[in-house]
Structures are given as structure tokens and as C-alpha cells.
PDB file of C-alpha atoms in Angstrom:
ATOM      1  CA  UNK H   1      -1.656  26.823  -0.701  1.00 50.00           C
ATOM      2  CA  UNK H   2      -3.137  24.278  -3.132  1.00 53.00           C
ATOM      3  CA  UNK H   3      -5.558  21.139  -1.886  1.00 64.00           C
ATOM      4  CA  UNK H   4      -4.480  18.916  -4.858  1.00 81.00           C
ATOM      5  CA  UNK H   5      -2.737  15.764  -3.104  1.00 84.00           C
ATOM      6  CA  UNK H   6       0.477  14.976  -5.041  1.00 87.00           C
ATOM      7  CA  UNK H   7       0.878  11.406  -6.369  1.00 91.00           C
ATOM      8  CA  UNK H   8       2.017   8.706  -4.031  1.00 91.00           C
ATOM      9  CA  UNK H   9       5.335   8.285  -5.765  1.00 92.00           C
ATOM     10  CA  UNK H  10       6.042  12.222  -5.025  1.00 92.00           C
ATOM     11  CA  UNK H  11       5.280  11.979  -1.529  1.00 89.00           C
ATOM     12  CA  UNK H  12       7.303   9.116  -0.825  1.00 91.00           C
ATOM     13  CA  UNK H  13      10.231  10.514  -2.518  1.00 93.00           C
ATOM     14  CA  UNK H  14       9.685  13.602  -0.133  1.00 91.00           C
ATOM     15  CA  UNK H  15       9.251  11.462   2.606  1.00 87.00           C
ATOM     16  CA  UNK H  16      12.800   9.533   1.558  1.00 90.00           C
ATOM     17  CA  UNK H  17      14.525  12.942   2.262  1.00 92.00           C
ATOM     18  CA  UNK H  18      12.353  13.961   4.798  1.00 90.00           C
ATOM     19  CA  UNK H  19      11.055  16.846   2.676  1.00 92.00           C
ATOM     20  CA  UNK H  20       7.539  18.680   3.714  1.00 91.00           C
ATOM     21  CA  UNK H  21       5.237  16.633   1.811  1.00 89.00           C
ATOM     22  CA  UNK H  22       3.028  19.457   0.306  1.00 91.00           C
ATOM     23  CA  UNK H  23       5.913  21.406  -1.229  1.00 92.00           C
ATOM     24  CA  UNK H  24       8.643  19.014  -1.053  1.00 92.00           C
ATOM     25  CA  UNK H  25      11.106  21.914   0.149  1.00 93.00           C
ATOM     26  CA  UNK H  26      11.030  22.008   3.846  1.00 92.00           C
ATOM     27  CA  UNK H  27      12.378  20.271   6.871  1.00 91.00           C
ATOM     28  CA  UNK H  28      10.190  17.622   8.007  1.00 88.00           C
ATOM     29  CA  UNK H  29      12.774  17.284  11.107  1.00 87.00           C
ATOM     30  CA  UNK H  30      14.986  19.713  13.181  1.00 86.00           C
ATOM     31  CA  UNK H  31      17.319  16.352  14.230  1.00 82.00           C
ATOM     32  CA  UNK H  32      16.779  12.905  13.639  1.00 78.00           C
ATOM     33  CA  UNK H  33      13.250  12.075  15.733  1.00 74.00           C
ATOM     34  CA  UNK H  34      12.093  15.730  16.527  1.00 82.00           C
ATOM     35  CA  UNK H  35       9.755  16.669  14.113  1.00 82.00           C
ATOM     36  CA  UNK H  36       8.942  20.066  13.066  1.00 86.00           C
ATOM     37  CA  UNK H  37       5.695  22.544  13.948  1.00 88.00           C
ATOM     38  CA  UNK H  38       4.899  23.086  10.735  1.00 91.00           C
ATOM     39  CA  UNK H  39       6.713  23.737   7.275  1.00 92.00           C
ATOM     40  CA  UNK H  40       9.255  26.588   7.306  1.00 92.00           C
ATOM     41  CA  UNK H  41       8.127  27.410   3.415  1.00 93.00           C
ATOM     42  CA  UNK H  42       4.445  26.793   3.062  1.00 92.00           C
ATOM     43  CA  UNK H  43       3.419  26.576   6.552  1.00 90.00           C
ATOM     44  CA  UNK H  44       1.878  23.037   6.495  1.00 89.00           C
ATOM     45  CA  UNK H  45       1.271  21.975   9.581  1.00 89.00           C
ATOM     46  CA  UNK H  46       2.729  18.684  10.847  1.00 83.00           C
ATOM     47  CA  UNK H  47       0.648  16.423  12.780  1.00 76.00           C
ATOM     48  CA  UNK H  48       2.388  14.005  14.962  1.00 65.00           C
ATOM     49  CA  UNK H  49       0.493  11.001  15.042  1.00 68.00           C
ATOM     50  CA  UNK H  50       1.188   8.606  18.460  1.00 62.00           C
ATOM     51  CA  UNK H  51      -0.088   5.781  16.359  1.00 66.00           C
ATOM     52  CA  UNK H  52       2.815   5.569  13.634  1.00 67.00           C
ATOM     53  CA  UNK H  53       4.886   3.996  16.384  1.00 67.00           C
ATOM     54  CA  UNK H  54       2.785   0.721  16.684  1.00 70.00           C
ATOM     55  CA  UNK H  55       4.630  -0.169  13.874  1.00 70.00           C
ATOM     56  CA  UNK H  56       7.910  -0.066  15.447  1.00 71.00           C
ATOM     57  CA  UNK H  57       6.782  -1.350  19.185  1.00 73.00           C
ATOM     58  CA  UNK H  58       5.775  -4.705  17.434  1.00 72.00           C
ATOM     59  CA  UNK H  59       8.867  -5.241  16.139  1.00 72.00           C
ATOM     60  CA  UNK H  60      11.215  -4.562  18.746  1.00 77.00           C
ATOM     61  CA  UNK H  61       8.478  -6.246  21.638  1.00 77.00           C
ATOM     62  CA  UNK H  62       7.556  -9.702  19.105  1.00 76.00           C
ATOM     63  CA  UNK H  63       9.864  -9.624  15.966  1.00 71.00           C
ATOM     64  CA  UNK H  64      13.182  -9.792  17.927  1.00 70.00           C
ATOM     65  CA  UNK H  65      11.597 -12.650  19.875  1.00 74.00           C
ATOM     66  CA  UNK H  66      10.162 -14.772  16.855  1.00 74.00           C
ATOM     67  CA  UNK H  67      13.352 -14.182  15.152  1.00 69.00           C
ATOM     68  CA  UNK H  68      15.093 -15.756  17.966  1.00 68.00           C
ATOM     69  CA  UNK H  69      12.853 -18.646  18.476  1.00 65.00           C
ATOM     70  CA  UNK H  70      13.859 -21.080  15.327  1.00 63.00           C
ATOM     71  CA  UNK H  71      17.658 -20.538  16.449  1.00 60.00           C
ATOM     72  CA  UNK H  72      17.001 -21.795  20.012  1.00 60.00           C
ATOM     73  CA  UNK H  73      14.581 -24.745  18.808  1.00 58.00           C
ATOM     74  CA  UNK H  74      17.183 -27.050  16.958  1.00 59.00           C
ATOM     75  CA  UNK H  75      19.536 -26.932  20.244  1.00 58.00           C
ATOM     76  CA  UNK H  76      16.086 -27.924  22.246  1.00 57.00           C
ATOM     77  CA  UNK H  77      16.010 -30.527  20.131  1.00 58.00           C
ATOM     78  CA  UNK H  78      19.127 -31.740  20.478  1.00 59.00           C
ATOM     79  CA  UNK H  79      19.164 -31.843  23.984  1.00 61.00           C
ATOM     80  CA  UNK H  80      16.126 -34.119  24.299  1.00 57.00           C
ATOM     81  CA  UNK H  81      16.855 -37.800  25.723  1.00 60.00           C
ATOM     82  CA  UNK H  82      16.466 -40.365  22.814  1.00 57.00           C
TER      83      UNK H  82
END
């Protein structure tokens, strides 16, 4: 097994098809979210990290709401007595 770290362009390539990223040849994922032990061909082992998900939890819990807010605002306004 070699220590060098690849460069960032070849990891997210391998990441992009959800490639090992040490050899770039094995499954990262057995389906879609269930990740892996370790690498079927170099025996990496994968490392699943609880805090990747803040990520997604922001966006579902505040983007969908600030995203909504300017539509709803120019109907407030409308609405207002003059």
C-alpha cells in the first residue's frame, strides 16, 4: 500500500464515480447510501464520518426555508392596507 496522497483532481474524479480513493478501482458503495467496510482491492478502510451530513441537514432544515421566504414577501406586501 503506498502513503503518497494522490492529487486533489484524482481524488475527486474517484470520488465522481464513487471509486476507492487510494486506488481508484473499488466500490466506495454497495447501493446508493451504504457505504462499504473497506476497499475490495487494496483494503483501504472507509471511515464513515457522522459529520459529512451537516452539510446536507442545513440545507434541507434552512435553505428550503430562505429559498421560500423572498416568494412569500412580495404577496405580504401586497396585502398590506395603503
Amino acid at each position: 500500500m503506498s502513503d503518497s496522497i494522490p492529487k486533489l483532481s484524482t481524488l475527486l474524479w474517484r470520488g465522481w464515480r464513487r471509486k476507492c480513493p487510494q486506488c481508484g478501482q473499488g466500490a466506495l458503495f454497495r447501493r446508493w447510501i451504504t457505504l462499504h467496510d473497506h476497499c475490495p482491492v487494496c483494503g483501504l478502510k472507509y471511515l464513515e464520518n457522522q459529520g459529512d451530513l451537516w452539510g446536507y441537514l442545513l440545507l434541507v432544515d434552512r435553505g428550503l426555508f430562505i429559498w421560500a421566504r423572498p416568494r412569500t414577501a412580495p404577496g405580504h406586501l401586497l396585502t398590506q392596507p395603503a
